[in-house]
Steps between C-alpha positions, in 0.01 A plus 500: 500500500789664282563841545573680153684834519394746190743706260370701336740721226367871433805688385450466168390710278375388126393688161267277303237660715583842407353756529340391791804339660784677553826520661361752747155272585524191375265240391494285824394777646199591316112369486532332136227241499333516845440792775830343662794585368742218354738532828200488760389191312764319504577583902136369533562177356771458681339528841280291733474129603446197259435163525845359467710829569459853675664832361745659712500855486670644143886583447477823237777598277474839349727828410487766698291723243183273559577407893212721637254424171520133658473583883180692379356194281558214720342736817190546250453115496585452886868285423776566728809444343780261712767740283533681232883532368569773258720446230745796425498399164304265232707227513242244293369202705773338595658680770204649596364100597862402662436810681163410629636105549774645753311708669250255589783218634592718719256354688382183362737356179190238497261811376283427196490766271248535231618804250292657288484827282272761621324560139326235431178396471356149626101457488449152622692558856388209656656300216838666548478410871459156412793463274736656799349221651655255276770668473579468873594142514773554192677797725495243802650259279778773454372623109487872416156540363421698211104533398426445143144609297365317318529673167157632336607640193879498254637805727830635361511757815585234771831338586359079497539191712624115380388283717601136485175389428167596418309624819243213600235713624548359841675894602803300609837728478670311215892551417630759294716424127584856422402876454432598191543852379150710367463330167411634162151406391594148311684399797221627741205282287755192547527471870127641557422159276763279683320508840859529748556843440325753772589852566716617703320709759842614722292394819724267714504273800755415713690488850712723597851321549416344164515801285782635638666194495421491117683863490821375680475239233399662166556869557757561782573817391191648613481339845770765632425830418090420559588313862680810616272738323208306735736503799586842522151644397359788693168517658329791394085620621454148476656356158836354493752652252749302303843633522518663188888489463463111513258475299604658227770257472249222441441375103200621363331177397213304507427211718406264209885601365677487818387142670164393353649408128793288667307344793426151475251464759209677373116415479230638314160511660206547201266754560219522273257738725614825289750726488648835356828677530223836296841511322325730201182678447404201284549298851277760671221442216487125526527517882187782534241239271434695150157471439283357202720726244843476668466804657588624884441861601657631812405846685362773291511321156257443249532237204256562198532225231822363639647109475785368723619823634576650868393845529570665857539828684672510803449857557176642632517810282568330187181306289657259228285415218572219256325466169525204234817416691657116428749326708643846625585613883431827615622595829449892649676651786443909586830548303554189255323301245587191406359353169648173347373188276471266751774214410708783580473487844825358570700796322312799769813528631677602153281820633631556816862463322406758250343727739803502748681562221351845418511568850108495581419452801175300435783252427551370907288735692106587615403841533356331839779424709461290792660613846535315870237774624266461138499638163558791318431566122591755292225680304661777297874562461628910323800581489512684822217332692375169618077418604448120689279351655613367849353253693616379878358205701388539812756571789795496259688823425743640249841577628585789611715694183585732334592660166757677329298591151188513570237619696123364553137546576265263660163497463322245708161337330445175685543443890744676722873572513678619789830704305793627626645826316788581699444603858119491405254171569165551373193254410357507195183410360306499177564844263769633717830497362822596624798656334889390550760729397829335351749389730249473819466183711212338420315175545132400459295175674196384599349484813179353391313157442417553096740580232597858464532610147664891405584665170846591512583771229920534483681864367848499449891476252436146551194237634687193471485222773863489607460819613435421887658540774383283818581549870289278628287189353293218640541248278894569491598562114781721504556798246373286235223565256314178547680285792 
């Protein structure tokens, strides 16, 4: 039986999805169509034993912002990852899977790989795992396997796939012509009617030795900086850190761009068992089934006389009501609203540009902000004060800090906290609270076996996050805001 080894790429961070995904909390990492979130989804089908193949355990590549947002999702679905390499940088795809390629020769050049983005969505899984079937005896034959789906509609969002010939519905990997470039709609309803055109998916299979022998052919210039950035990378609590000196020196480019355009030994495998990169909120609509009147309503949304629209809250203390809408999306968050005719779903991220622009912060960032030990989110902001919301997981604990502008009270309203205020260590429990005057050592954790939630309520010149100063920290992040 083969044995496949999973890579899966989280570091990315899109804003089609906006404003629900974000640079802060992407949308891999959120529950968009299913209780799971897109990350913990694709881990899952990526695990276990099949007929033809079993999964070795998953090779993560992520930044160093969302490195303890995966340790926490793939221990919620019971995967233990074989590594996880942070990037120091985004890079795009193609160092970031040379990376992954020489890090698994190390100890086996003959490795099959099977890379895949962490955001997409895939309901027929047992279909998938029968096309990495097929594609199995191409990558033994030496090929670099690309998947292709079959197309469903004239997408002009998706980059496409020639293939020499017209898939015979046997699921046999059949050779690749050419990429083609995301088409305009004329050129879109051409290839959808000429039957050899599939999409291209950016899931591929291969061995090892091959793909980096098609860098030292195609892109040598990568191979360098990205082989010493691997060999010099530091172990740290567990994930393995890229020499970020190296790596910087690497091109930022894609792996379609840097060997899979100028390859000529690569095989398409058809997969028509469905597929979706949820590259828009129109992709998000299709994928959750509209019902009799086109409609899909997520959370605490109501639709009253509404035809092919997506109305959805994503906040539990905001009700969204649509009335008479037609073909519009309406997205809320607790601090942005998104409303848009829906065949403008690809240009959300004109948005995001025009927010960052005025410098709003709604632009990149949740008011929830995840954290190694939890979350925290902020609940009202003055101009000399700060109230959040702070939750901590059991037996984690915040470092131990403190602060040159501000000082804080905690009030505890859900389980127990041991703190330490200087000197002092105290437990405590529901409706006590504890003060800290600024510039004391000061840490909080919890002891106990249920999250411990306190309201945090911050007086000072300035409440800002860099404003922290650590002396001591389990999860090893430095004096930065986020590590």
């Amino acid at each position: 039986m083969s044995l496949i080894n999973p890579v899966i790429l989280c570091g990315g961070s899109g804003t089609r999805l906006w404003p629900l995904s974000r640079k802060s909390y992407p949308k891999q990492f959120v529950p968009l169509v299913d209780s799971e979130t897109l990350f913990q989804a694709s881990v899952s089908r990526l695990s276990g034993a099949q007929r033809a193949f079993s999964f070795a355990r998953p090779t993560i590549l992520t930044n160093s912002d969302f490195r303890f947002i995966v340790t926490e999702q793939l221990s919620s679905v019971g995967v233990d990852p074989a590594a996880i390499l942070i990037e120091p940088e985004g890079r795009n795809t193609a160092p970031a899977i040379l990376a992954a390629a020489l890090h698994l020769a190390e100890s086996d050049a003959e490795a099959i790989m099977l890379v895949a983005p962490s955001d997409h969505v895939v309901p027929n899984v047992e279909a998938f795992h029968a096309a990495i079937a097929q594609g199995l005896e191409a990558v033994y034959d030496g090929k670099i396997v690309t998947f292709g789906i079959k197309p469903t509609h004239a997408e002009t969002a998706y980059g496409y796939l020639e293939l020499t010939a017209a898939p015979n519905g046997s699921g046999a990997a059949v050779d690749l012509k050419k990429f083609v470039e995301k088409p305009d709609v004329t050129r879109a309803t051409e290839m959808l009617a000429a039957g050899n055109f599939m999409w291209n998916a950016g899931i591929f299979l291969f061995k090892a030795k091959d793909i980096v022998e098609a860098f030292n052919t195609y892109a040598a210039s990568l191979v360098g900086p990205v082989s010493q950035a691997v060999k010099t990378a530091e172990v740290d609590l567990g994930f393995l850190r890229l020499t970020p000196e190296l790596w910087a020196q690497a091109d930022d480019i894609s792996i379609d761009y840097a060997v899979m355009e100028k390859a000529d030994n690569l095989a398409v495998v058809p997969f028509i068992g469905g597929w979706s990169d949820l590259g828009g909120w129109d992709a998000v609509w299709r994928d959750a089934g509209p019902d009799c009147n086109g409609v899909v309503t997520s959370g605490d949304a109501t639709a009253i006389d509404c035809q092919d629209s997506l109305i959805r809250s994503d906040s539990e203390r905001v009700e969204v009501v649509g009335i008479g809408l037609k073909n519009v999306m309406a997205i809320a968050m607790n601090d942005a609203v998104l409303v848009a005719d829906m065949s403008r779903a690809q240009d959300v991220k004109q948005a995001v540009s025009a927010l960052k622009g005025k410098g709003a912060q709604q632009a990149t960032h949740f008011p929830k902000e995840h954290r190694p030990w939890g979350w925290f989110e902020s609940l009202v902001i003055g101009g000399r004060f700060q109230v959040k919301r702070i939750l901590v997981h059991p037996g984690a604990a915040l470092s131990l800090q403190s602060h040159v502008h501000r000082s804080e009270h905690w009030i505890v309203v859900e389980g127990t906290a041991r703190v330490t205020v200087g000197e002092k260590v105290q437990m405590v429990t529901e409706n006590q609270s504890v003060y800290v005057p600024l510039g004391v050592v000061h840490r909080m954790e919890n002891p106990g076996k249920v999250p411990m939630v306190l309201i945090e309520v911050q007086t000072g010149a300035y409440v800002g996050e860099d404003d922290i100063i650590r002396y001591e920290d389990l999860y090893a992040r430095g004096q930065s805001a986020r590590g």
